mmCIF file of C-alpha atoms in Angstrom:
data_model
loop_
_atom_site.group_PDB
_atom_site.id
_atom_site.type_symbol
_atom_site.label_atom_id
_atom_site.label_comp_id
_atom_site.label_asym_id
_atom_site.label_seq_id
_atom_site.Cartn_x
_atom_site.Cartn_y
_atom_site.Cartn_z
ATOM 1 C CA MET N 214 236.472 105.289 -27.622
ATOM 2 C CA ARG N 215 236.001 103.491 -30.928
ATOM 3 C CA LEU N 216 236.295 99.703 -31.215
ATOM 4 C CA TYR N 217 235.646 97.181 -33.978
ATOM 5 C CA LEU N 218 235.626 93.628 -32.583
ATOM 6 C CA SER N 219 234.952 90.689 -34.878
ATOM 7 C CA SER N 220 234.724 86.924 -34.598
ATOM 8 C CA TYR N 221 236.492 86.168 -37.883
ATOM 9 C CA ARG N 222 238.497 88.507 -40.083
ATOM 10 C CA LEU N 223 236.651 91.772 -40.866
ATOM 11 C CA GLY N 224 233.323 90.015 -40.556
ATOM 12 C CA ALA N 225 230.242 91.065 -42.471
ATOM 13 C CA SER N 226 230.229 94.747 -41.517
ATOM 14 C CA ALA N 227 233.410 96.241 -42.943
ATOM 15 C CA PHE N 228 231.314 99.080 -44.356
ATOM 16 C CA ARG N 229 230.709 100.137 -40.755
ATOM 17 C CA LEU N 230 234.442 100.082 -40.097
ATOM 18 C CA LYS N 231 234.940 102.676 -42.823
ATOM 19 C CA LYS N 232 232.345 104.885 -41.156
ATOM 20 C CA LEU N 233 233.955 104.327 -37.766
ATOM 21 C CA LEU N 234 237.325 105.438 -39.140
ATOM 22 C CA ASN N 235 235.771 108.710 -40.299
ATOM 23 C CA GLY N 236 238.122 109.099 -43.237
ATOM 24 C CA GLY N 237 241.176 107.487 -41.625
ATOM 25 C CA ARG N 238 243.091 105.237 -43.997
ATOM 26 C CA ARG N 239 246.317 104.213 -42.243
ATOM 27 C CA ALA N 240 246.372 100.937 -40.324
ATOM 28 C CA ALA N 241 248.851 98.904 -38.294
ATOM 29 C CA VAL N 242 248.286 95.136 -38.298
ATOM 30 C CA ILE N 243 249.383 93.213 -35.197
ATOM 31 C CA GLN N 244 249.912 89.493 -35.834
ATOM 32 C CA ASN N 245 251.719 88.464 -32.650
ATOM 33 C CA ALA N 246 248.941 86.028 -31.761
ATOM 34 C CA LEU N 247 250.446 83.886 -34.544
ATOM 35 C CA ASP N 248 254.051 83.967 -33.343
ATOM 36 C CA PHE N 249 253.910 80.276 -32.417
ATOM 37 C CA ILE N 250 253.675 79.444 -36.141
ATOM 38 C CA PRO N 251 257.018 79.268 -38.008
ATOM 39 C CA SER N 252 257.629 82.357 -40.141
ATOM 40 C CA GLU N 253 257.880 80.373 -43.393
ATOM 41 C CA ALA N 254 254.467 78.797 -42.833
ATOM 42 C CA ARG N 255 252.982 82.191 -41.984
ATOM 43 C CA ARG N 256 254.334 83.732 -45.185
ATOM 44 C CA ALA N 257 252.923 80.862 -47.238
ATOM 45 C CA TYR N 258 249.519 81.275 -45.586
ATOM 46 C CA GLU N 259 249.491 85.005 -46.323
ATOM 47 C CA THR N 260 250.494 84.414 -49.935
ATOM 48 C CA ASN N 261 248.124 81.561 -50.691
ATOM 49 C CA ILE N 262 245.153 81.888 -48.341
ATOM 50 C CA TYR N 263 244.703 85.101 -46.382
ATOM 51 C CA ASP N 264 246.567 88.359 -45.909
ATOM 52 C CA PRO N 265 244.913 90.844 -43.504
ATOM 53 C CA LYS N 266 246.686 93.741 -45.205
ATOM 54 C CA GLU N 267 245.073 92.826 -48.531
ATOM 55 C CA GLU N 268 241.650 92.502 -46.898
ATOM 56 C CA LEU N 269 241.992 96.018 -45.493
ATOM 57 C CA ALA N 270 243.247 97.299 -48.854
ATOM 58 C CA ASP N 271 240.029 96.039 -50.436
ATOM 59 C CA TRP N 272 238.255 98.598 -48.264
ATOM 60 C CA GLY N 273 240.639 101.440 -49.080
ATOM 61 C CA ILE N 274 242.728 101.109 -45.915
ATOM 62 C CA GLY N 275 246.499 101.009 -46.288
ATOM 63 C CA ALA N 276 248.156 98.720 -43.761
ATOM 64 C CA GLU N 277 251.610 97.697 -42.598
ATOM 65 C CA GLU N 278 252.531 95.056 -40.050
ATOM 66 C CA LEU N 279 253.470 96.206 -36.555
ATOM 67 C CA ASP N 280 255.452 93.476 -34.804
ATOM 68 C CA LEU N 281 255.229 94.132 -31.074
ATOM 69 C CA ARG N 282 258.335 92.019 -30.490
ATOM 70 C CA ASP N 283 260.357 94.853 -32.019
ATOM 71 C CA TYR N 284 259.232 97.035 -29.092
ATOM 72 C CA PHE N 285 259.611 94.711 -26.109
ATOM 73 C CA GLY N 286 260.892 96.941 -23.333
ATOM 74 C CA GLN N 287 260.659 100.022 -25.578
ATOM 75 C CA PRO N 288 257.208 101.581 -25.005
ATOM 76 C CA HIS N 289 258.364 105.051 -26.036
ATOM 77 C CA ALA N 290 259.439 103.752 -29.445
ATOM 78 C CA LEU N 291 256.105 101.967 -29.831
ATOM 79 C CA LYS N 292 254.214 105.142 -29.013
ATOM 80 C CA GLU N 293 256.138 106.914 -31.763
ATOM 81 C CA ALA N 294 255.381 104.089 -34.194
ATOM 82 C CA LEU N 295 251.667 104.469 -33.493
ATOM 83 C CA ALA N 296 251.676 108.211 -34.128
ATOM 84 C CA GLY N 297 249.518 108.958 -37.147
ATOM 85 C CA ILE N 298 247.927 105.494 -37.199
ATOM 86 C CA ASP N 299 244.141 105.565 -37.637
ATOM 87 C CA PHE N 300 243.397 101.906 -37.014
ATOM 88 C CA VAL N 301 245.098 99.091 -35.106
ATOM 89 C CA TRP N 302 243.980 95.643 -36.262
ATOM 90 C CA ALA N 303 244.968 92.620 -34.144
ATOM 91 C CA VAL N 304 244.442 89.277 -35.855
ATOM 92 C CA GLY N 305 243.471 85.933 -34.375
ATOM 93 C CA GLY N 306 245.653 83.180 -32.987
ATOM 94 C CA ASN N 307 246.591 82.579 -29.362
ATOM 95 C CA ALA N 308 245.027 85.234 -27.124
ATOM 96 C CA PHE N 309 247.464 84.583 -24.253
ATOM 97 C CA LEU N 310 250.493 85.036 -26.510
ATOM 98 C CA LEU N 311 249.030 88.264 -27.898
ATOM 99 C CA ARG N 312 248.322 89.506 -24.387
ATOM 100 C CA ARG N 313 251.948 88.861 -23.393
ATOM 101 C CA ALA N 314 253.173 90.812 -26.431
ATOM 102 C CA MET N 315 250.931 93.715 -25.512
ATOM 103 C CA ARG N 316 252.285 93.762 -21.961
ATOM 104 C CA GLN N 317 255.974 93.382 -22.850
ATOM 105 C CA SER N 318 255.831 96.170 -25.442
ATOM 106 C CA GLY N 319 253.726 98.527 -23.337
ATOM 107 C CA PHE N 320 250.949 98.418 -25.921
ATOM 108 C CA ASP N 321 248.341 97.710 -23.250
ATOM 109 C CA ARG N 322 249.014 101.050 -21.566
ATOM 110 C CA ILE N 323 249.536 103.039 -24.766
ATOM 111 C CA ILE N 324 246.329 101.889 -26.470
ATOM 112 C CA GLY N 325 244.222 102.944 -23.494
ATOM 113 C CA GLU N 326 245.706 106.423 -23.615
ATOM 114 C CA LEU N 327 245.192 106.747 -27.385
ATOM 115 C CA LEU N 328 241.602 105.514 -27.184
ATOM 116 C CA ARG N 329 240.763 107.957 -24.408
ATOM 117 C CA LYS N 330 242.055 110.732 -26.676
ATOM 118 C CA ASP N 331 240.025 109.266 -29.575
ATOM 119 C CA ALA N 332 243.249 109.262 -31.584
ATOM 120 C CA LEU N 333 242.524 105.951 -33.340
ATOM 121 C CA VAL N 334 240.267 102.893 -33.577
ATOM 122 C CA TYR N 335 241.219 99.575 -31.985
ATOM 123 C CA GLY N 336 239.995 96.481 -33.763
ATOM 124 C CA GLY N 337 240.648 92.793 -33.701
ATOM 125 C CA PHE N 338 239.197 89.433 -34.579
ATOM 126 C CA SER N 339 239.154 86.243 -32.522
ATOM 127 C CA ALA N 340 242.167 86.621 -30.167
ATOM 128 C CA GLY N 341 242.391 90.301 -31.132
ATOM 129 C CA ALA N 342 238.830 90.807 -29.888
ATOM 130 C CA VAL N 343 239.204 88.561 -26.845
ATOM 131 C CA VAL N 344 242.056 90.615 -25.380
ATOM 132 C CA ALA N 345 239.866 93.734 -25.366
ATOM 133 C CA THR N 346 237.830 92.245 -22.511
ATOM 134 C CA PRO N 347 238.363 92.464 -18.720
ATOM 135 C CA SER N 348 239.485 88.849 -18.295
ATOM 136 C CA LEU N 349 240.747 85.855 -20.257
ATOM 137 C CA ASP N 350 239.129 83.420 -17.810
ATOM 138 C CA GLY N 351 237.533 80.626 -19.831
ATOM 139 C CA ILE N 352 239.519 81.391 -22.963
ATOM 140 C CA ASP N 353 242.012 78.730 -21.866
ATOM 141 C CA ILE N 354 239.381 76.262 -23.109
ATOM 142 C CA MET N 355 240.038 77.601 -26.610
ATOM 143 C CA ASP N 356 243.700 78.682 -26.436
ATOM 144 C CA ASP N 357 246.671 77.180 -24.620
ATOM 145 C CA PRO N 358 247.796 79.772 -22.054
ATOM 146 C CA ARG N 359 251.232 78.135 -21.784
ATOM 147 C CA GLN N 360 252.074 78.327 -25.476
ATOM 148 C CA LEU N 361 255.356 80.230 -25.750
ATOM 149 C CA VAL N 362 258.032 81.235 -28.233
ATOM 150 C CA PRO N 363 261.498 82.679 -27.519
ATOM 151 C CA GLY N 364 261.463 86.202 -26.123
ATOM 152 C CA TYR N 365 258.128 85.883 -24.351
ATOM 153 C CA ASP N 366 257.680 85.922 -20.582
ATOM 154 C CA GLU N 367 256.475 82.642 -19.097
ATOM 155 C CA GLY N 368 253.914 84.181 -16.743
ATOM 156 C CA ILE N 369 250.281 83.843 -17.803
ATOM 157 C CA LEU N 370 248.294 87.077 -17.961
ATOM 158 C CA TRP N 371 244.631 86.545 -17.166
ATOM 159 C CA ASP N 372 243.608 90.196 -17.312
ATOM 160 C CA GLY N 373 242.568 91.725 -20.629
ATOM 161 C CA LEU N 374 242.770 95.322 -21.789
ATOM 162 C CA GLY N 375 239.412 96.146 -20.185
ATOM 163 C CA LEU N 376 238.162 98.118 -23.188
ATOM 164 C CA VAL N 377 234.718 96.522 -22.810
ATOM 165 C CA ASP N 378 233.087 95.247 -19.623
ATOM 166 C CA PHE N 379 232.165 91.742 -20.820
ATOM 167 C CA SER N 380 233.925 88.661 -22.153
ATOM 168 C CA ILE N 381 233.839 87.794 -25.858
ATOM 169 C CA VAL N 382 233.591 84.253 -27.224
ATOM 170 C CA PRO N 383 234.428 84.084 -30.960
ATOM 171 C CA HIS N 384 233.459 81.326 -33.437
ATOM 172 C CA TYR N 385 230.288 80.494 -31.486
ATOM 173 C CA ARG N 386 228.091 78.026 -33.397
ATOM 174 C CA SER N 387 230.073 78.721 -36.556
ATOM 175 C CA ASP N 388 231.683 76.610 -39.257
ATOM 176 C CA HIS N 389 235.038 76.840 -37.517
ATOM 177 C CA ASP N 390 237.324 74.283 -35.898
ATOM 178 C CA GLU N 391 237.053 76.113 -32.556
ATOM 179 C CA ALA N 392 233.250 76.089 -32.482
ATOM 180 C CA GLU N 393 233.077 73.178 -30.030
ATOM 181 C CA ALA N 394 235.556 74.854 -27.680
ATOM 182 C CA ALA N 395 233.562 78.095 -27.988
ATOM 183 C CA GLU N 396 230.437 76.238 -26.847
ATOM 184 C CA LYS N 397 232.303 74.958 -23.794
ATOM 185 C CA THR N 398 233.622 78.442 -23.052
ATOM 186 C CA VAL N 399 230.094 79.836 -23.098
ATOM 187 C CA GLY N 400 229.086 77.134 -20.608
ATOM 188 C CA PHE N 401 232.000 78.072 -18.347
ATOM 189 C CA LEU N 402 231.118 81.776 -18.404
ATOM 190 C CA GLU N 403 227.460 81.040 -17.702
ATOM 191 C CA GLU N 404 228.411 78.842 -14.754
ATOM 192 C CA ALA N 405 230.745 81.558 -13.449
ATOM 193 C CA SER N 406 228.024 84.237 -13.864
ATOM 194 C CA MET N 407 230.421 86.353 -15.924
ATOM 195 C CA PRO N 408 228.911 88.785 -18.466
ATOM 196 C CA PHE N 409 229.806 87.769 -22.001
ATOM 197 C CA GLN N 410 228.867 88.118 -25.647
ATOM 198 C CA PRO N 411 229.220 85.138 -27.980
ATOM 199 C CA LEU N 412 230.014 85.997 -31.597
ATOM 200 C CA ARG N 413 229.230 83.920 -34.635
ATOM 201 C CA ASP N 414 231.641 84.265 -37.521
ATOM 202 C CA GLY N 415 230.540 87.301 -39.502
ATOM 203 C CA GLU N 416 229.207 89.149 -36.465
ATOM 204 C CA VAL N 417 230.879 92.301 -35.168
ATOM 205 C CA ILE N 418 230.702 94.395 -32.017
ATOM 206 C CA ILE N 419 231.117 98.135 -32.524
ATOM 207 C CA VAL N 420 231.778 100.494 -29.636
ATOM 208 C CA GLU N 421 231.406 104.247 -30.057
ATOM 209 C CA GLY N 422 231.761 106.073 -26.780
ATOM 210 C CA ARG N 423 229.343 104.344 -24.419
ATOM 211 C CA ASN N 424 227.277 102.807 -27.215
ATOM 212 C CA VAL N 425 227.833 99.088 -27.817
ATOM 213 C CA THR N 426 226.220 97.549 -30.892
ATOM 214 C CA LEU N 427 226.155 93.935 -32.041
ATOM 215 C CA LEU N 428 226.014 93.804 -35.829
ATOM 216 C CA PRO N 429 224.480 90.635 -37.311
ATOM 217 C CA VAL N 430 225.419 89.120 -40.639
ATOM 218 C CA LEU N 431 223.808 90.981 -43.540
ATOM 219 C CA PRO N 432 223.437 89.878 -47.169
ATOM 220 C CA GLU N 433 226.353 90.900 -49.385
ATOM 221 C CA ALA N 434 224.246 93.339 -51.405
ATOM 222 C CA MET N 435 223.172 95.173 -48.270
ATOM 223 C CA ARG N 436 226.738 95.352 -46.982
ATOM 224 C CA ARG N 437 228.144 96.862 -50.160
ATOM 225 C CA SER N 438 225.321 99.368 -50.611
ATOM 226 C CA ALA N 439 225.247 100.546 -46.989
#
């Protein structure tokens, strides 16, 4: 199993992602965590501020968007769409909405099978990292679990994908508008005696087999030369 889990965007260790991909260059970007934002506003944000496909391209990774809504109730079609993909990258937004999309498309079952076969790398930042955990308990402090858009089931899913055995709290003590909520989430998880890993923006968790590594923020020169 190979995972690349970040607090914010690719973080400060994208050079390690390239190594993790082992030559793979084809990515599918999942942005369903942002489906609550009107499409026009999303396009403007991608054009003017941040496009995850362009960020991956800067590291030599070609990416296309994979909208899980196109595969709701069609897991076999989704499995075909993922054939030949080296890297799945799930962006931030609402973790509960993303989790619903993964369930309704069958992605949650398919990704486990592909990871066990070591067919690809799963990665995500913020909500995309959060859903890799066993449980979304406490994340409701940061994200509204009842936020819906047409086509999504109303039921709240509290279970994650279970790809790691601890919770992840992104934006911890970072210059981010969710930093205060992240602090409260850490307090909740401590009180509940749940294992967790807080991530500051820039930090990344890499999983290779049974090895779990927390990568701190490195100076730019070290990142580019590594």
